[in-house]
Amino acid sequence: MIFYTKSLCRPLAAIAKISLMINPVFSRLSEVNKNKWIMRINLIVVLLTSAILQVSAATYGQNVTLKHDRVKLATVLNEIRKQTGVDFVFSDKIIAAARPVSINVANVSLEAALEECFKNQPVTFTIDHKMVTIEKRPVSFLGMDQLIIARLTGTVKDTDGLPLPGASIAIKGTSKHVITDAEGKFVLDGAQKGDLIVITYVGFVPQEIAWNGEGPLNVKLASTVQGLDDVIVVAYGTAKKSTFTGSVAVVGADKLSKIAGSGFAEALQGMGSGVNVTNNEGNPGGDTRIQIRGIASMSGASKPLYVVDGMPYDGQLNSISPSDIESISVLKDAAASSLYGSRAANGVVMITTKKGKSSKPQINFRSAWGTSDNAVGNPVKANPAEQLLYTWEGMYNDQFYKYGMTKAKAGDWASGNVLGKILKAVNNSAGQPSYVSPFKHINENYVLHDGNGNPYLNPNLQMVWNPSDYDVNDAVYSRKLRQDYGLDISGASSDGKTNYLFSGSYLDDKGFASNQYFKRYTFRTNVTTQATDWLQLGGNIAYSGSRQNSSGSMRAQIFTTTMSSPWLRNVDNTDWVYSEKTGERMFDYGSYINNFFGIHPLNNGGDYWNNPNDEDFNNNQRNMISTRFFANVKLPFDLNFRSSLGIDNNSTKQFLYGSAVHGSGQMAPYGLTVLTSGGNATRNNTDVTSLTWNNLLTWNKKFGDHSFSALAGQELYNNNLLYNNAYGEGIMQIGQFELNSTTKNWSNGSFRDRFSLSSYLGKVDYNFQDKYYLSASFRADGSSRFHPDNRWGSFFSAGASWRISNENFIKDVNWINNLSLRGSYGTNGNDKLTTRNADGSPGGEILYAYEGVYEDDPMYGNPGLRPSALATPNLKWESNKQLNVAVDFTIFKGITGSVEYYTRNSSGLLFQKPLPLSAQAGSVVGLNTNLGNIRNSGIEVALGAELIRSKDFSWKIDANISTLKNEVTYLPAGAFTFSNRAATYKLEEGHSIYDFFMVKNAGVNPDNGNMRYWVQDGSGGWKTTENYAEVTTKDYQYGGSALPKAYGAVTNSFDWAGFDLSFMFYYSLGGKMFDYGYIERTALRGGVGVIPDLVQDRWKNPGDQAKFPKWSNDNYSDTRRGSDFYVFNNSFLRLRNLTLGFTLPKEVSKKLGMSSARIYLAGNNLLTFGAAKNRFSDPETGVLGNNYNGNADTDNGVQGSRRIYMGGIQVSF
Amino acid sequence: MKIIYKTVLFLAIPVLMTGFAGCKKFLDTKSSTATSDGAVLKNVTQLNMVLNSAYKKLYFNNGGADRAYSGLAGLQMYVDLGGADILSHTNMGGNQVTSYTFEPTRTQITGNSDAIWSMMYKTINQVNAIITALPNADGGAEEKAQIMGQAKAIRAVCYFHLIQNYQQTYVLAKNKPGVILRLSANDPVSMPRSSVEACYQQIVTDLRDAKALLANFQRQNKWTIDKNVISGQLARVYLVMNDWPNALAEATTAYNAYSQLMTREQYRSGFDKVITKAYPEIMWAMKYTETDNIGGSTQFNFWYNQDEKYGEGFTDGPIYAFLSFFADGKYEQLFEKTEDRYQFWKRTKNASQEWSTKWAYDKYKHYGDANGAVQGNTRPEVSLMRGSEMLLIMAEAAAHSGGDALTYLNRLQRARGVTAVTTAAGGSELLEAIYVERRKELLCEGVTGFYDLLRLQKPLLRYQETATYREGHYTWGVNQLNGYIASSAQPSGTLLSNDYRFISQIPQLEMTNNEALKASDQNPFSGQ
């Protein structure tokens, strides 16, 4: 072990020491017969227990009165002992096999009471004098009243009456078992009266029935959804929900399947309390923002850790097919997540993929077809006449109000110049000056006026247009087909030792805008086998390939008016100009207008794989190979060893092409002529391989009422990224899009990045009588991101819960079915230093934060170096202290719920503290430090109620609400303001990290139509000003936080006669949004189409009480200064999902050769309520609450969330 | 027994493999592209690369603000847009427009004030790293001297721009707070403002040191600073300090090496190939290339200067032209129609009167180099210092110190084909003639504009367009200045000499993050 360094290997040495200590025990053990040794221990336990219970007899013969509901047999026997004085002899092992007893007898004999107690029990009793001996009911023993029953038949159905094919029926204590057929029927030979029949089916609550020997056994199994005894996936293992001390939100496959998103992350919205999901990209395959219990970093980064089948997952979330997912657990508090140590600072999302269930192979096929549009409708732009008149008005205002012309002269000036403001003069084919627009050109002013400031359209003008040719939204958006298919085959070998699942899926979502699409193929294999008694092996291999076209809507759409078409007119305005290659219309790159945005709104309409019209494209192709392997070894002393290896490989290739044919220099013959400078091509390739290897030793043991489990383990993680890119220009061939065709101006680049973690972890759980639970965990992480001296961080958690409902004093309260209290405290950390962009959004991660380095910065081909990071060897882990208290309950049998309160105090946050500008050098703008504290706290309530449950009809409601208070509690560098497009924020102690901080608007001055602002008057008061120059930061005031105060969802589900209906409303309350889109939609601005629906309430004449200031044509920006005028309350309610399904009656589906069949219709985001919608803005924004469409973070600025309509079938064979 | 053996094996494998994975090495990662600071700072060859990068920052402000703030070439726009001779249309919004309009938003809060500050300090701190490390680095003395000389010269150039933009001019503000003098890589993070006097002393010291260090240095290209560039720079500095003898001496030294002035053909063919065509009077110039450029944000893109035959839209010409800059009507009147520099015409075919009535000006034109593509790339070359300017400095310095100013002035005027050359032998008439000549000769070369207004303590005065004087300033270039009355017969706007609206405020992020600065250290937003 000499190669170990001191700091790293200390925990390692400790483990080595433990294994050395164990070794002598093993060696001693091996000398004797191990089985004998264990038997001896059991005997001792039996003797001890018996001794305790063998108290002397008192009043044998006395009658017994008992009243218990589902208590342990031992408890009842103890009661009988007290009442009668008889002694009982039994061993723990035997009594442990007994079922809980419900008994209500009064004044009966001992024998009768015992008969009642032991009814349906796998154990029986004999009375000998004053001694009652309890022993295992002999299976082969034929009592006088027991007869061999040759055949037991029956059916297994779910609570809706649907047969469950593949359910397992076994006789407890024997190896006899059968599987139900397609109709849920089974035939089991060799059962006896009194046998315990165990019926199991994955996903349903198992049942044990003592067979009374009569008739067919008809069993209904209840689904385990959200049940107390559900096994949930937690860090490094599973736990029963009822015993778990941590906070976890679990979402099952049935819920996930209702959202027709590209990935599971979209579907998580509203599904669990404490999990805030924002679908801030409406394009297919777009990313989703997930925050678990707030934001705990100065940079605003809140990305949780994703764990797939027990291993951290680094790939694209959209690479995983949602239909492959069995369940998702979101770990929220320290007790749940602390085992992930440094990586759990923002919570953990654990994804478990489906596995084979029944021994009868099950084939599921599903397909869905649908289409989509925008959840919030697009505004209608002013028609050409309106656009001319609006522009005239702004020009007139400038001349009359601002520059002092008379009304008549101002009108003349506006009439004479308005056309030139919008359109560019061209010479028609006859050489005469002309204008190309939706109007037939006349040599007169297009807009006339009455000399009094009132314009009107020249009556001689004639329209030469079809409105749809001039509607840019119509050109960009169209409903297209969305298809989704999935097939999986799963099962288990007849001995139950091997289970398998094979699945495949295909998604083709063509989106709503332009040529965008997301196509994904996935394949997955999941096999687990019990190779020998002591060895279990398993593996899981998934491949996913996707192709995406990133074209879509963009800001260029806003910068168009109906005065020009997206397509090119000929110069005589008589026809379109067509491509001679494809016959498609050519695009107009601002040939006839003065305010071309620079990018065509139909930009990127091409596609790498199919580009007949030689258009620009932006595509990417992703491939994921994700593998998980494990070996599980059963060891003596209830020990279990598991070694797991996970390898993920994700590669992304981006394909960009700038057209060689289409562009502002396009020439005749159109579509066949290459631009003088040709086309260009870019390729960006990223390949990330991450590897996780962990080794876990677990131990489970029960001593009487005491249950222990413990885990110790070690984990290695490594992430390796390879990147390269290349660019070239001068593609002079049509139909060629590769770099090989480029001829000049090449550039390229590449780099590699690696980071790694080495970890040791341990956990202990303790449970007493299923009433008291304690848990504690520990993890030590060494991170490559820190200097060797500060590399290691330790994280711990402790949790406890108390199942009050198992206490005697509350047992008799009928309406309380379950009540438990739980609490936890613990830490986790973070080693990811994410920079904060100047606009306040999260930037990139710094992987080598402690090193001082220079980066390449060549000039004119000569090598150059500039400082890029200052050395900060003292940088260390940030810490996150979490407290969670909760109460869980089930009352009146049908109402379940939980209420939780949490705080998250994050301190020593990793942050790049900006240096004074005068101390910055090269690309160094800040010093990497541990700076500042943030506190998140909130209350989370989840409620579920089965309001009606009858044979034919059921109604369930699930609701959740989460509150969030985010507060910067310590900011040693002092408060500072930051701004992005027009919005300003301030980061200050006592406020959230995204608090708007802007000048307050004082409304429009009715006298002159200028906007007014509140500024300090210098003597402690406030005054208004129309001069924005007077506004300084000291006049700014807080305007609320971009983060919602509360969010959640309400889901209703109905079942009736084969029909199922469910709908979920998602809501978000109290957040603020800066509506940048609204600025552009309400302004009069060169090139921007006015939205008449929004701008009617504007100032036109002195005395007008108006919302919007006087329009100006030559100073657009002065009419739209940043202020709280554009900060709106962003509370909204969205019909996130509506599903109506119908399951074919059994007889019908059977005739069709299927075991079950369901057809359904579903819609996502069908309705949106809230103020944003009235402004044509989508309420789901980037984390900054600003919907400026300048980056991917806020894509919804133009496109918005999509509304998806789907219909489909689900068939099982 | 078997099971136990296996158990031990299973437990031992991970423990061993963790070790073999290279325990320490497993957690040691580093960037595949960065170089450790220790390696860079101890080696002269590497320090020379740091110098290359400092030049890049100075010329391109890569990673910083764009357009009017994109390095020395961008600042040429910024300085002259603050004067009276250029009009900027608002057609393409951006910082070149706010530079022209004196937007009242140009305060510490909006970010406009930090562009020059950041660009200069990032460069200064980078050369400070060189200056601090060089004495202890491995390398030859000659090479060290060359690097040190250029580093100090760059630092002086940066401080000279800073001090002109963040405080009033030297002669009346010597004792006012200047900028923060950071001279070593070991300086603390937070430092106070030094006096204007101290800043100028440092600038002069750095330039004099640099001149000595580069006495025998032969540069390979026009963008490298050499002793003549330093002399020219010293002449500029002394001019601001009103140190006339030194200004005259340094300008003369520089001029003597670059005295062959541009010909009529060279001047009229535009300033976009000053390096390639080897105009002999060019002392210092940078160029935009395929690898180093600022896209379509050069002043060549903003001037509405393309050949009319291409059309009147910004996508019509051989470059992406923003149709933004025109020459002022009063400026046009300064020229004789026959002199070489008369390159004005109106865009009468443009549909908009806002464009068709203004004087297009052809000093800056560039037709792209994308093989004649309709939309070519803007890759011009930009003169940063030339002999003509030296001649004008000599004239001004001589006029103040009793030298032969008129000879110098007339030499330039005759070289430019002026027929009615100046005859005033001295006094304010001669000084005014020299100033007018500076404006005519050096428009948009970043040395006149508001720099001259501050230095000469002149007011800014702009006349708005009217129905009879259509080639005047746009309304937005006038109405945010003082004294603007829309209804007057000839509306005009002015900023008094030394008005703080010429001067930038200390950026907010400096005020917040520099613990040595108090709120009272801030410059006023306006007023004298």
Short mmCIF file of N, CA and C in Angstrom, two decimals, chain A residues 1106-1177:
data_model
loop_
_atom_site.label_atom_id
_atom_site.label_comp_id
_atom_site.label_asym_id
_atom_site.label_seq_id
_atom_site.Cartn_x
_atom_site.Cartn_y
_atom_site.Cartn_z
N ALA A 1106 -53.62 57.20 -20.60
CA ALA A 1106 -53.27 56.02 -21.38
C ALA A 1106 -52.25 55.16 -20.65
N LYS A 1107 -52.22 53.90 -21.08
CA LYS A 1107 -51.29 52.94 -20.49
C LYS A 1107 -49.90 53.09 -21.13
N PHE A 1108 -49.89 53.20 -22.45
CA PHE A 1108 -48.61 53.30 -23.14
C PHE A 1108 -48.31 54.75 -23.50
N PRO A 1109 -47.03 55.12 -23.47
CA PRO A 1109 -46.67 56.50 -23.81
C PRO A 1109 -46.87 56.77 -25.29
N LYS A 1110 -46.70 58.00 -25.62
CA LYS A 1110 -46.78 58.47 -27.00
C LYS A 1110 -45.75 57.73 -27.84
N TRP A 1111 -46.20 57.22 -28.98
CA TRP A 1111 -45.28 56.54 -29.88
C TRP A 1111 -44.29 57.51 -30.47
N SER A 1112 -43.10 57.04 -30.66
CA SER A 1112 -42.09 57.84 -31.36
C SER A 1112 -41.44 56.94 -32.38
N ASN A 1113 -41.23 57.48 -33.55
CA ASN A 1113 -40.57 56.66 -34.56
C ASN A 1113 -39.06 56.78 -34.47
N ASP A 1114 -38.56 57.98 -34.12
CA ASP A 1114 -37.11 58.11 -34.17
C ASP A 1114 -36.45 57.86 -32.81
N ASN A 1115 -37.23 57.67 -31.79
CA ASN A 1115 -36.62 57.29 -30.52
C ASN A 1115 -37.46 56.21 -29.85
N TYR A 1116 -37.45 55.07 -30.50
CA TYR A 1116 -38.20 53.94 -29.97
C TYR A 1116 -37.85 53.64 -28.52
N SER A 1117 -36.54 53.66 -28.25
CA SER A 1117 -36.11 53.15 -26.95
C SER A 1117 -36.60 54.04 -25.81
N ASP A 1118 -36.77 55.34 -26.08
CA ASP A 1118 -37.19 56.22 -25.01
C ASP A 1118 -38.63 55.94 -24.59
N THR A 1119 -39.38 55.29 -25.44
CA THR A 1119 -40.77 54.98 -25.07
C THR A 1119 -40.87 53.65 -24.35
N ARG A 1120 -39.75 52.94 -24.27
CA ARG A 1120 -39.79 51.58 -23.69
C ARG A 1120 -38.61 51.36 -22.77
N ARG A 1121 -38.41 52.29 -21.84
CA ARG A 1121 -37.29 52.14 -20.92
C ARG A 1121 -37.57 51.04 -19.90
N GLY A 1122 -36.49 50.42 -19.44
CA GLY A 1122 -36.64 49.39 -18.43
C GLY A 1122 -37.21 49.97 -17.14
N SER A 1123 -38.28 49.39 -16.67
CA SER A 1123 -38.87 49.82 -15.40
C SER A 1123 -39.79 48.70 -14.95
N ASP A 1124 -40.39 48.89 -13.79
CA ASP A 1124 -41.28 47.83 -13.32
C ASP A 1124 -42.57 47.76 -14.14
N PHE A 1125 -42.71 48.64 -15.12
CA PHE A 1125 -43.85 48.57 -16.03
C PHE A 1125 -43.95 47.19 -16.68
N TYR A 1126 -42.80 46.58 -16.90
CA TYR A 1126 -42.79 45.29 -17.60
C TYR A 1126 -42.62 44.11 -16.65
N VAL A 1127 -42.66 44.40 -15.34
CA VAL A 1127 -42.60 43.30 -14.36
C VAL A 1127 -44.02 42.95 -13.96
N PHE A 1128 -44.38 41.72 -14.18
CA PHE A 1128 -45.75 41.30 -13.94
C PHE A 1128 -45.80 40.14 -12.96
N ASN A 1129 -46.91 40.07 -12.24
CA ASN A 1129 -47.15 38.89 -11.44
C ASN A 1129 -47.34 37.71 -12.40
N ASN A 1130 -46.60 36.68 -12.16
CA ASN A 1130 -46.62 35.57 -13.12
C ASN A 1130 -47.30 34.33 -12.55
N SER A 1131 -48.34 34.52 -11.76
CA SER A 1131 -49.10 33.36 -11.30
C SER A 1131 -49.85 32.77 -12.49
N PHE A 1132 -49.83 31.47 -12.58
CA PHE A 1132 -50.58 30.87 -13.68
C PHE A 1132 -51.08 29.48 -13.31
N LEU A 1133 -52.04 29.06 -14.09
CA LEU A 1133 -52.66 27.76 -13.91
C LEU A 1133 -52.71 27.13 -15.29
N ARG A 1134 -52.32 25.88 -15.35
CA ARG A 1134 -52.25 25.25 -16.65
C ARG A 1134 -52.90 23.87 -16.57
N LEU A 1135 -53.75 23.57 -17.53
CA LEU A 1135 -54.27 22.20 -17.62
C LEU A 1135 -53.16 21.37 -18.24
N ARG A 1136 -52.36 20.82 -17.37
CA ARG A 1136 -51.14 20.17 -17.81
C ARG A 1136 -51.44 18.91 -18.61
N ASN A 1137 -52.49 18.25 -18.18
CA ASN A 1137 -52.78 16.96 -18.82
C ASN A 1137 -54.26 16.62 -18.73
N LEU A 1138 -54.78 16.10 -19.79
CA LEU A 1138 -56.15 15.56 -19.78
C LEU A 1138 -56.09 14.25 -20.54
N THR A 1139 -56.55 13.19 -19.91
CA THR A 1139 -56.51 11.89 -20.58
C THR A 1139 -57.86 11.22 -20.45
N LEU A 1140 -58.35 10.71 -21.56
CA LEU A 1140 -59.59 9.94 -21.54
C LEU A 1140 -59.29 8.61 -22.21
N GLY A 1141 -59.50 7.53 -21.49
CA GLY A 1141 -59.17 6.23 -22.04
C GLY A 1141 -60.35 5.27 -21.96
N PHE A 1142 -60.30 4.25 -22.77
CA PHE A 1142 -61.34 3.22 -22.71
C PHE A 1142 -60.66 1.87 -22.88
N THR A 1143 -60.91 1.02 -21.91
CA THR A 1143 -60.35 -0.32 -21.99
C THR A 1143 -61.42 -1.26 -22.53
N LEU A 1144 -61.06 -1.97 -23.57
CA LEU A 1144 -62.03 -2.85 -24.21
C LEU A 1144 -62.47 -3.93 -23.22
N PRO A 1145 -63.74 -4.28 -23.24
CA PRO A 1145 -64.18 -5.39 -22.39
C PRO A 1145 -63.38 -6.64 -22.74
N LYS A 1146 -63.15 -7.42 -21.70
CA LYS A 1146 -62.33 -8.62 -21.83
C LYS A 1146 -62.73 -9.49 -23.02
N GLU A 1147 -64.03 -9.68 -23.16
CA GLU A 1147 -64.49 -10.60 -24.22
C GLU A 1147 -64.05 -10.09 -25.59
N VAL A 1148 -64.11 -8.77 -25.72
CA VAL A 1148 -63.77 -8.19 -27.02
C VAL A 1148 -62.27 -8.32 -27.29
N SER A 1149 -61.49 -7.95 -26.29
CA SER A 1149 -60.05 -8.00 -26.54
C SER A 1149 -59.58 -9.44 -26.72
N LYS A 1150 -60.26 -10.34 -26.04
CA LYS A 1150 -59.86 -11.74 -26.18
C LYS A 1150 -60.11 -12.22 -27.61
N LYS A 1151 -61.25 -11.79 -28.14
CA LYS A 1151 -61.56 -12.18 -29.51
C LYS A 1151 -60.51 -11.64 -30.47
N LEU A 1152 -59.95 -10.51 -30.11
CA LEU A 1152 -58.92 -9.90 -30.96
C LEU A 1152 -57.55 -10.50 -30.67
N GLY A 1153 -57.50 -11.45 -29.76
CA GLY A 1153 -56.24 -12.13 -29.48
C GLY A 1153 -55.33 -11.35 -28.54
N MET A 1154 -55.91 -10.47 -27.76
CA MET A 1154 -55.08 -9.68 -26.86
C MET A 1154 -55.54 -9.93 -25.43
N SER A 1155 -54.64 -9.75 -24.51
CA SER A 1155 -55.06 -9.91 -23.13
C SER A 1155 -55.69 -8.63 -22.61
N SER A 1156 -55.27 -7.52 -23.12
CA SER A 1156 -55.96 -6.29 -22.78
C SER A 1156 -55.68 -5.25 -23.85
N ALA A 1157 -56.58 -4.33 -23.97
CA ALA A 1157 -56.41 -3.28 -24.97
C ALA A 1157 -57.07 -2.02 -24.47
N ARG A 1158 -56.36 -0.91 -24.63
CA ARG A 1158 -56.90 0.37 -24.19
C ARG A 1158 -56.66 1.37 -25.30
N ILE A 1159 -57.66 2.20 -25.53
CA ILE A 1159 -57.45 3.32 -26.45
C ILE A 1159 -57.65 4.59 -25.66
N TYR A 1160 -56.96 5.62 -26.04
CA TYR A 1160 -57.06 6.85 -25.26
C TYR A 1160 -56.82 8.09 -26.11
N LEU A 1161 -57.28 9.18 -25.57
CA LEU A 1161 -57.01 10.50 -26.12
C LEU A 1161 -56.38 11.31 -25.00
N ALA A 1162 -55.37 12.09 -25.32
CA ALA A 1162 -54.72 12.88 -24.27
C ALA A 1162 -54.28 14.22 -24.82
N GLY A 1163 -54.26 15.17 -23.96
CA GLY A 1163 -53.78 16.50 -24.34
C GLY A 1163 -52.92 17.07 -23.24
N ASN A 1164 -51.85 17.76 -23.61
CA ASN A 1164 -50.99 18.43 -22.63
C ASN A 1164 -51.07 19.93 -22.85
N ASN A 1165 -51.06 20.66 -21.76
CA ASN A 1165 -51.09 22.13 -21.81
C ASN A 1165 -52.28 22.66 -22.60
N LEU A 1166 -53.42 22.01 -22.45
CA LEU A 1166 -54.58 22.39 -23.26
C LEU A 1166 -55.08 23.79 -22.93
N LEU A 1167 -55.04 24.12 -21.65
CA LEU A 1167 -55.55 25.44 -21.24
C LEU A 1167 -54.50 26.12 -20.40
N THR A 1168 -54.40 27.42 -20.57
CA THR A 1168 -53.50 28.22 -19.74
C THR A 1168 -54.28 29.40 -19.21
N PHE A 1169 -54.17 29.62 -17.92
CA PHE A 1169 -54.81 30.78 -17.31
C PHE A 1169 -53.74 31.63 -16.66
N GLY A 1170 -53.96 32.91 -16.63
CA GLY A 1170 -52.98 33.80 -16.01
C GLY A 1170 -52.74 34.99 -16.91
N ALA A 1171 -52.15 36.03 -16.31
CA ALA A 1171 -52.03 37.29 -17.02
C ALA A 1171 -51.09 37.19 -18.23
N ALA A 1172 -50.09 36.35 -18.14
CA ALA A 1172 -49.10 36.30 -19.22
C ALA A 1172 -49.76 35.97 -20.56
N LYS A 1173 -50.75 35.11 -20.50
CA LYS A 1173 -51.40 34.66 -21.72
C LYS A 1173 -52.02 35.85 -22.47
N ASN A 1174 -52.55 36.80 -21.69
CA ASN A 1174 -53.18 37.95 -22.33
C ASN A 1174 -52.17 38.84 -23.05
N ARG A 1175 -50.91 38.67 -22.69
CA ARG A 1175 -49.86 39.42 -23.37
C ARG A 1175 -49.20 38.55 -24.45
N PHE A 1176 -49.78 37.39 -24.73
CA PHE A 1176 -49.25 36.42 -25.70
C PHE A 1176 -47.89 35.88 -25.26
N SER A 1177 -47.65 35.90 -23.96
CA SER A 1177 -46.38 35.39 -23.45
C SER A 1177 -46.61 34.07 -22.71
#
